[in-house]
Amino acid sequence: INAEYMGEEEEEEEEKQPEKPGIDYDELDPDNGFKKIDWKIWQAYNDAVLSKPEDERDDTDEWADTFAQENNIDKNRILTALKLGIYAGSRDDFHQRTGEGKTIYSNGDTYEGQFWEGKKNGKGKYVYKSQGMSEVDKLLSELKKTKTNDESMDEYIERAMKTASIGEEIVKAVLEYGYYPCYNGDYINNLRHGKGVMKNKDGSVYKGDWKDNKRHGDGIYYYLNGDNFSGQWEEGLKHGYGCYTFNESKVQYVGIWEKGIFKEGQWVMSDGHIYEGKFDSKNRPCDPKGAIKFGSLNMVQQGEYKKGKWSPTNVLYSFEEYEKAIAPIPSEEANTQPV
């Protein structure tokens, strides 16, 4: 299951606009660090436009005209704030966002962290407010209101898991990162790159390596139902060695994955038996030379699955006999000892 890609607002270089006289455009709000005029613009725009359903929103240009006239604010300043969002933090000599800062983008998304030359670079947290809360997040938001002081956090987590039928890591991610989709981690040139945690739009969670905005390297993906995949990723897909664990049955697929598909390895069954071999695109055994290890008997049997049923091709071996049977025969060259 691949989480939907979530784009981020692009950073743009800001230009100084001529301002109307009589207004201190550089005065800061001591409570939040934003410029007072920008904060005023943003709050008004959020209340009048963004808070409404998309099909009921006022035209942005018309709203800016009205707000400028009513508040004697330069319209260019308003449009710049709506296009680039508002920013509080340090800048370089060229007026670019550089160092620690926070911004609210025109779609309502927020970012707080490190910048370099106008782009997200370093560590930071991006919250996708524009994506809204998932159904799971909405449920957990209401459920949290019912927590009493007498209920421990562990007890609350257990109750939330049962109520919402979700995995433990999903509840913990909400408690740590909030109710909206978000990314908390490393950036290079506005791209998720390095180590980071993504709380996805559907509520699922990925913790691990990133490259150019995609899961790439080692990481763990936690699905809503409690399933998880721990292993290697490439270009956003499971690729390399990894283990998928089904939460309810504890069944596992352990082995080699290629572009999101399990290709070869072990199917660890709920009764402890282990099938070893190759798999098709639907995760079904398809190896005519497969084998099942019966752990409770310390025995192995070769065969293949035909129409979903195990069809053995030989008698049972002990583990030791099987390992000898499949071990490669040493070559004559390998046995030659130097004189």
Tab-separated table of C-alpha atoms in Angstrom:
chain	number	residue	atom	x	y	z
A	1	ILE	CA	0.000	0.000	0.000
A	2	ASN	CA	1.574	3.228	-1.064
A	3	ALA	CA	0.609	6.447	0.631
A	4	GLU	CA	-0.600	9.227	-1.637
A	5	TYR	CA	2.169	11.643	-2.563
A	6	MET	CA	1.718	14.944	-0.832
A	7	GLY	CA	3.318	17.955	-2.480
A	8	GLU	CA	4.488	20.981	-0.562
A	9	GLU	CA	4.222	24.649	-1.236
A	10	GLU	CA	7.212	25.846	-3.244
A	11	GLU	CA	9.403	28.558	-1.777
A	12	GLU	CA	9.755	31.660	-3.923
A	13	GLU	CA	12.152	34.546	-3.608
A	14	GLU	CA	10.481	37.546	-2.046
A	15	GLU	CA	10.758	41.061	-3.409
A	16	LYS	CA	10.304	44.261	-1.464
A	17	GLN	CA	7.042	45.989	-2.406
A	18	PRO	CA	6.404	49.727	-2.089
A	19	GLU	CA	4.113	50.262	0.874
A	20	LYS	CA	1.429	52.787	1.722
A	21	PRO	CA	2.612	55.436	4.178
A	22	GLY	CA	1.251	55.576	7.700
A	23	ILE	CA	1.538	51.839	8.481
A	24	ASP	CA	4.488	50.230	10.245
A	25	TYR	CA	4.925	47.188	8.027
A	26	ASP	CA	7.900	45.886	10.028
A	27	GLU	CA	6.330	45.858	13.494
A	28	LEU	CA	6.407	42.345	14.948
A	29	ASP	CA	3.701	40.594	16.914
A	30	PRO	CA	5.355	39.660	20.235
A	31	ASP	CA	3.132	36.590	20.620
A	32	ASN	CA	4.019	34.778	17.388
A	33	GLY	CA	6.971	36.590	15.770
A	34	PHE	CA	5.148	37.384	12.511
A	35	LYS	CA	4.901	40.935	11.280
A	36	LYS	CA	1.666	42.384	12.671
A	37	ILE	CA	0.348	43.436	9.274
A	38	ASP	CA	1.055	40.006	7.770
A	39	TRP	CA	-0.629	38.276	10.676
A	40	LYS	CA	-3.664	40.533	10.294
A	41	ILE	CA	-3.868	39.735	6.572
A	42	TRP	CA	-3.479	36.032	7.167
A	43	GLN	CA	-6.075	35.783	9.944
A	44	ALA	CA	-8.626	37.693	7.873
A	45	TYR	CA	-7.949	35.579	4.772
A	46	ASN	CA	-8.139	32.336	6.721
A	47	ASP	CA	-11.443	33.298	8.348
A	48	ALA	CA	-13.056	34.726	5.211
A	49	VAL	CA	-11.742	32.325	2.562
A	50	LEU	CA	-9.810	29.211	3.642
A	51	SER	CA	-12.214	28.216	6.403
A	52	LYS	CA	-15.040	27.864	3.884
A	53	PRO	CA	-15.662	24.833	1.642
A	54	GLU	CA	-13.688	25.202	-1.575
A	55	ASP	CA	-16.736	25.755	-3.782
A	56	GLU	CA	-17.995	28.546	-1.494
A	57	ARG	CA	-14.798	30.597	-1.262
A	58	ASP	CA	-14.595	34.215	-2.418
A	59	ASP	CA	-12.365	35.127	-5.335
A	60	THR	CA	-8.929	35.888	-3.866
A	61	ASP	CA	-8.296	39.002	-5.979
A	62	GLU	CA	-11.709	40.459	-5.162
A	63	TRP	CA	-11.217	39.722	-1.476
A	64	ALA	CA	-7.786	41.417	-1.551
A	65	ASP	CA	-9.337	44.527	-3.184
A	66	THR	CA	-12.010	44.816	-0.510
A	67	PHE	CA	-9.630	44.140	2.388
A	68	ALA	CA	-7.091	46.682	1.067
A	69	GLN	CA	-9.689	49.428	0.808
A	70	GLU	CA	-11.269	48.712	4.187
A	71	ASN	CA	-7.918	48.615	6.025
A	72	ASN	CA	-5.870	51.111	3.997
A	73	ILE	CA	-3.288	48.420	3.211
A	74	ASP	CA	-1.339	48.234	-0.037
A	75	LYS	CA	-2.934	45.529	-2.191
A	76	ASN	CA	0.469	44.307	-3.420
A	77	ARG	CA	1.403	43.535	0.179
A	78	ILE	CA	-1.768	41.493	0.570
A	79	LEU	CA	-1.257	39.553	-2.663
A	80	THR	CA	2.380	38.853	-1.766
A	81	ALA	CA	1.325	37.448	1.609
A	82	LEU	CA	-1.327	35.292	-0.047
A	83	LYS	CA	1.047	34.024	-2.738
A	84	LEU	CA	4.126	33.311	-0.608
A	85	GLY	CA	2.534	32.918	2.794
A	86	ILE	CA	3.802	34.753	5.858
A	87	TYR	CA	7.169	34.221	7.521
A	88	ALA	CA	8.782	34.809	10.898
A	89	GLY	CA	12.482	34.194	11.278
A	90	SER	CA	15.968	35.137	10.196
A	91	ARG	CA	16.984	36.250	6.701
A	92	ASP	CA	20.283	36.710	4.871
A	93	ASP	CA	21.681	39.886	3.314
A	94	PHE	CA	19.585	39.262	0.205
A	95	HIS	CA	16.362	39.120	2.250
A	96	GLN	CA	16.051	35.351	1.692
A	97	ARG	CA	14.784	33.036	4.392
A	98	THR	CA	17.963	31.659	5.970
A	99	GLY	CA	18.353	30.092	9.409
A	100	GLU	CA	15.556	29.211	11.824
A	101	GLY	CA	12.059	30.300	10.910
A	102	LYS	CA	8.408	29.428	10.523
A	103	THR	CA	5.930	30.075	7.750
A	104	ILE	CA	2.236	29.733	6.999
A	105	TYR	CA	1.633	29.096	3.312
A	106	SER	CA	-1.218	30.407	1.216
A	107	ASN	CA	-3.065	27.054	1.360
A	108	GLY	CA	-2.841	26.894	5.159
A	109	ASP	CA	0.071	24.468	5.384
A	110	THR	CA	2.769	25.340	7.917
A	111	TYR	CA	6.508	24.759	8.202
A	112	GLU	CA	8.788	25.376	11.145
A	113	GLY	CA	12.475	24.642	10.964
A	114	GLN	CA	15.621	25.498	9.064
A	115	PHE	CA	15.978	27.418	5.806
A	116	TRP	CA	18.872	28.230	3.519
A	117	GLU	CA	18.669	30.809	0.734
A	118	GLY	CA	14.881	30.752	0.666
A	119	LYS	CA	14.417	26.972	0.695
A	120	LYS	CA	13.764	24.365	3.339
A	121	ASN	CA	17.193	23.005	4.223
A	122	GLY	CA	18.040	21.119	7.407
A	123	LYS	CA	15.555	19.856	9.955
A	124	GLY	CA	11.947	20.927	10.116
A	125	LYS	CA	8.300	19.994	10.445
A	126	TYR	CA	5.805	20.522	7.618
A	127	VAL	CA	2.103	20.191	8.463
A	128	TYR	CA	-0.326	19.590	5.585
A	129	LYS	CA	-3.282	21.509	6.989
A	130	SER	CA	-4.738	21.789	3.474
A	131	GLN	CA	-5.118	17.993	3.325
A	132	GLY	CA	-7.464	17.993	6.300
A	133	MET	CA	-7.732	15.285	8.946
A	134	SER	CA	-8.316	11.651	8.041
A	135	GLU	CA	-11.334	9.812	9.422
A	136	VAL	CA	-9.019	8.080	11.890
A	137	ASP	CA	-7.560	11.414	13.040
A	138	LYS	CA	-11.042	12.869	13.491
A	139	LEU	CA	-12.062	9.878	15.594
A	140	LEU	CA	-8.923	10.083	17.743
A	141	SER	CA	-9.383	13.837	18.156
A	142	GLU	CA	-12.829	13.263	19.675
A	143	LEU	CA	-11.671	10.253	21.677
A	144	LYS	CA	-8.840	12.222	23.281
A	145	LYS	CA	-11.413	14.583	24.780
A	146	THR	CA	-12.814	11.667	26.795
A	147	LYS	CA	-9.495	10.849	28.471
A	148	THR	CA	-9.599	11.456	32.219
A	149	ASN	CA	-6.716	12.128	34.580
A	150	ASP	CA	-7.311	8.720	36.146
A	151	GLU	CA	-6.616	6.960	32.839
A	152	SER	CA	-2.911	6.390	32.172
A	153	MET	CA	-1.496	7.100	28.733
A	154	ASP	CA	-0.892	3.382	28.160
A	155	GLU	CA	-4.522	2.673	29.033
A	156	TYR	CA	-5.686	5.428	26.692
A	157	ILE	CA	-3.558	4.072	23.836
A	158	GLU	CA	-4.991	0.591	24.371
A	159	ARG	CA	-8.537	1.984	24.390
A	160	ALA	CA	-7.913	4.054	21.264
A	161	MET	CA	-6.509	1.017	19.440
A	162	LYS	CA	-9.607	-1.046	20.228
A	163	THR	CA	-12.097	1.743	19.533
A	164	ALA	CA	-10.631	2.693	16.160
A	165	SER	CA	-9.336	-0.802	15.225
A	166	ILE	CA	-5.881	0.574	14.491
A	167	GLY	CA	-2.274	-0.222	15.351
A	168	GLU	CA	-0.380	1.096	18.359
A	169	GLU	CA	2.086	3.149	16.284
A	170	ILE	CA	-0.793	5.002	14.606
A	171	VAL	CA	-2.098	6.210	17.971
A	172	LYS	CA	1.395	7.127	19.184
A	173	ALA	CA	2.080	9.114	16.007
A	174	VAL	CA	-1.059	11.204	16.561
A	175	LEU	CA	-0.030	11.909	20.149
A	176	GLU	CA	3.462	12.947	19.068
A	177	TYR	CA	2.845	14.757	15.762
A	178	GLY	CA	-0.768	15.921	15.883
A	179	TYR	CA	-3.985	15.240	13.979
A	180	TYR	CA	-2.959	16.483	10.528
A	181	PRO	CA	-0.730	14.814	7.933
A	182	CYS	CA	2.835	15.982	8.478
A	183	TYR	CA	6.512	15.358	7.820
A	184	ASN	CA	9.126	15.780	10.536
A	185	GLY	CA	12.728	15.357	9.431
A	186	ASP	CA	15.506	16.368	7.060
A	187	TYR	CA	15.257	18.558	3.977
A	188	ILE	CA	17.621	19.408	1.156
A	189	ASN	CA	16.563	22.134	-1.293
A	190	ASN	CA	12.861	21.867	-0.388
A	191	LEU	CA	12.852	18.061	-0.771
A	192	ARG	CA	12.438	15.435	1.928
A	193	HIS	CA	15.922	13.963	1.981
A	194	GLY	CA	17.680	12.133	4.824
A	195	LYS	CA	15.929	10.828	7.939
A	196	GLY	CA	12.306	11.630	8.618
A	197	VAL	CA	8.842	10.595	9.796
A	198	MET	CA	5.801	10.993	7.548
A	199	LYS	CA	2.300	10.838	8.983
A	200	ASN	CA	0.333	10.254	5.794
A	201	LYS	CA	-3.035	11.562	4.674
A	202	ASP	CA	-4.771	8.291	5.580
A	203	GLY	CA	-3.128	8.170	9.026
A	204	SER	CA	-0.480	5.545	8.199
A	205	VAL	CA	3.106	6.299	9.255
A	206	TYR	CA	6.563	5.873	7.714
A	207	LYS	CA	9.792	6.235	9.682
A	208	GLY	CA	13.099	6.025	7.883
A	209	ASP	CA	15.235	7.221	4.991
A	210	TRP	CA	14.211	9.616	2.222
A	211	LYS	CA	15.657	10.705	-1.078
A	212	ASP	CA	14.160	13.403	-3.316
A	213	ASN	CA	10.757	13.290	-1.582
A	214	LYS	CA	10.469	9.488	-1.797
A	215	ARG	CA	10.984	6.640	0.667
A	216	HIS	CA	14.469	5.416	-0.177
A	217	GLY	CA	16.836	3.364	1.995
A	218	ASP	CA	15.881	1.658	5.257
A	219	GLY	CA	12.550	2.315	6.895
A	220	ILE	CA	9.440	1.006	8.636
A	221	TYR	CA	5.916	1.576	7.316
A	222	TYR	CA	3.064	1.234	9.819
A	223	TYR	CA	-0.340	0.552	8.271
A	224	LEU	CA	-3.608	1.558	9.925
A	225	ASN	CA	-4.636	-2.010	10.793
A	226	GLY	CA	-1.391	-2.691	12.646
A	227	ASP	CA	0.470	-4.398	9.797
A	228	ASN	CA	4.005	-3.168	9.180
A	229	PHE	CA	6.835	-3.490	6.702
A	230	SER	CA	10.422	-3.142	7.869
A	231	GLY	CA	13.157	-3.165	5.287
A	232	GLN	CA	14.623	-1.507	2.237
A	233	TRP	CA	12.965	0.999	-0.108
A	234	GLU	CA	13.804	2.450	-3.485
A	235	GLU	CA	11.983	5.252	-5.305
A	236	GLY	CA	9.075	4.993	-2.861
A	237	LEU	CA	8.599	1.211	-3.234
A	238	LYS	CA	9.636	-1.815	-1.191
A	239	HIS	CA	12.836	-2.939	-2.871
A	240	GLY	CA	15.546	-5.161	-1.438
A	241	TYR	CA	15.402	-7.191	1.767
A	242	GLY	CA	12.420	-6.717	4.050
A	243	CYS	CA	9.791	-8.251	6.284
A	244	TYR	CA	6.019	-7.642	6.062
A	245	THR	CA	4.162	-8.640	9.243
A	246	PHE	CA	0.380	-9.099	9.370
A	247	ASN	CA	-0.798	-7.798	12.722
A	248	GLU	CA	-3.791	-10.065	13.297
A	249	SER	CA	-2.378	-13.419	12.161
A	250	LYS	CA	1.337	-12.670	12.789
A	251	VAL	CA	2.037	-14.217	9.373
A	252	GLN	CA	5.181	-12.805	7.737
A	253	TYR	CA	6.735	-12.452	4.288
A	254	VAL	CA	10.503	-12.278	4.761
A	255	GLY	CA	12.923	-11.948	1.883
A	256	ILE	CA	13.551	-10.102	-1.370
A	257	TRP	CA	11.195	-7.451	-2.747
A	258	GLU	CA	11.344	-5.843	-6.176
A	259	LYS	CA	9.462	-2.622	-6.971
A	260	GLY	CA	6.873	-3.293	-4.281
A	261	ILE	CA	6.358	-7.001	-5.019
A	262	PHE	CA	7.525	-9.903	-2.847
A	263	LYS	CA	9.654	-12.111	-5.098
A	264	GLU	CA	11.515	-14.722	-3.067
A	265	GLY	CA	11.996	-15.730	0.545
A	266	GLN	CA	10.024	-17.152	3.450
A	267	TRP	CA	6.323	-17.253	4.173
A	268	VAL	CA	6.194	-17.683	7.942
A	269	MET	CA	2.770	-19.140	8.761
A	270	SER	CA	0.746	-18.630	11.921
A	271	ASP	CA	1.307	-22.258	12.983
A	272	GLY	CA	5.086	-21.818	12.773
A	273	HIS	CA	5.568	-23.699	9.498
A	274	ILE	CA	7.771	-21.898	6.949
A	275	TYR	CA	7.489	-22.033	3.178
A	276	GLU	CA	10.666	-21.142	1.253
A	277	GLY	CA	10.656	-20.315	-2.434
A	278	LYS	CA	9.556	-17.853	-5.101
A	279	PHE	CA	6.289	-15.877	-5.234
A	280	ASP	CA	4.138	-14.379	-7.981
A	281	SER	CA	2.863	-10.795	-8.273
A	282	LYS	CA	-0.040	-11.583	-5.924
A	283	ASN	CA	2.221	-12.949	-3.171
A	284	ARG	CA	1.289	-16.547	-3.965
A	285	PRO	CA	3.909	-19.343	-3.876
A	286	CYS	CA	4.916	-20.281	-7.426
A	287	ASP	CA	8.161	-22.210	-7.057
A	288	PRO	CA	8.227	-25.849	-8.355
A	289	LYS	CA	11.276	-26.346	-6.138
A	290	GLY	CA	9.803	-24.804	-3.012
A	291	ALA	CA	9.974	-26.351	0.435
A	292	ILE	CA	8.079	-26.278	3.705
A	293	LYS	CA	9.884	-26.486	7.025
A	294	PHE	CA	7.773	-28.089	9.739
A	295	GLY	CA	9.418	-26.597	12.820
A	296	SER	CA	7.544	-28.678	15.367
A	297	LEU	CA	8.760	-31.872	13.651
A	298	ASN	CA	12.229	-30.626	12.715
A	299	MET	CA	11.450	-31.847	9.179
A	300	VAL	CA	11.473	-30.393	5.635
A	301	GLN	CA	9.519	-31.379	2.537
A	302	GLN	CA	10.016	-30.168	-1.038
A	303	GLY	CA	7.114	-29.531	-3.397
A	304	GLU	CA	4.949	-26.797	-4.845
A	305	TYR	CA	1.593	-25.119	-4.358
A	306	LYS	CA	-0.996	-26.094	-6.975
A	307	LYS	CA	-4.288	-24.183	-6.931
A	308	GLY	CA	-3.605	-23.117	-3.374
A	309	LYS	CA	-2.819	-26.588	-2.067
A	310	TRP	CA	0.549	-28.019	-1.073
A	311	SER	CA	1.708	-30.804	-3.391
A	312	PRO	CA	4.853	-32.534	-2.110
A	313	THR	CA	7.367	-34.026	-4.526
A	314	ASN	CA	9.409	-36.058	-2.069
A	315	VAL	CA	9.496	-37.554	1.380
A	316	LEU	CA	10.278	-35.689	4.575
A	317	TYR	CA	13.860	-34.804	5.396
A	318	SER	CA	15.330	-33.807	8.719
A	319	PHE	CA	16.704	-30.280	8.749
A	320	GLU	CA	20.239	-31.657	8.650
A	321	GLU	CA	19.521	-33.975	5.701
A	322	TYR	CA	17.805	-31.179	3.777
A	323	GLU	CA	20.685	-28.748	4.257
A	324	LYS	CA	23.101	-31.386	2.954
A	325	ALA	CA	20.838	-32.192	0.008
A	326	ILE	CA	20.620	-28.605	-1.200
A	327	ALA	CA	24.203	-27.619	-0.361
A	328	PRO	CA	26.279	-26.908	-3.492
A	329	ILE	CA	28.856	-29.569	-4.367
A	330	PRO	CA	32.374	-28.152	-3.925
A	331	SER	CA	34.199	-27.782	-7.241
A	332	GLU	CA	37.410	-29.653	-7.938
A	333	GLU	CA	39.176	-26.302	-8.260
A	334	ALA	CA	37.924	-25.152	-4.836
A	335	ASN	CA	39.310	-28.359	-3.259
A	336	THR	CA	42.734	-27.905	-4.754
A	337	GLN	CA	45.200	-26.956	-2.061
A	338	PRO	CA	48.231	-24.791	-2.824
A	339	VAL	CA	51.496	-26.669	-2.758
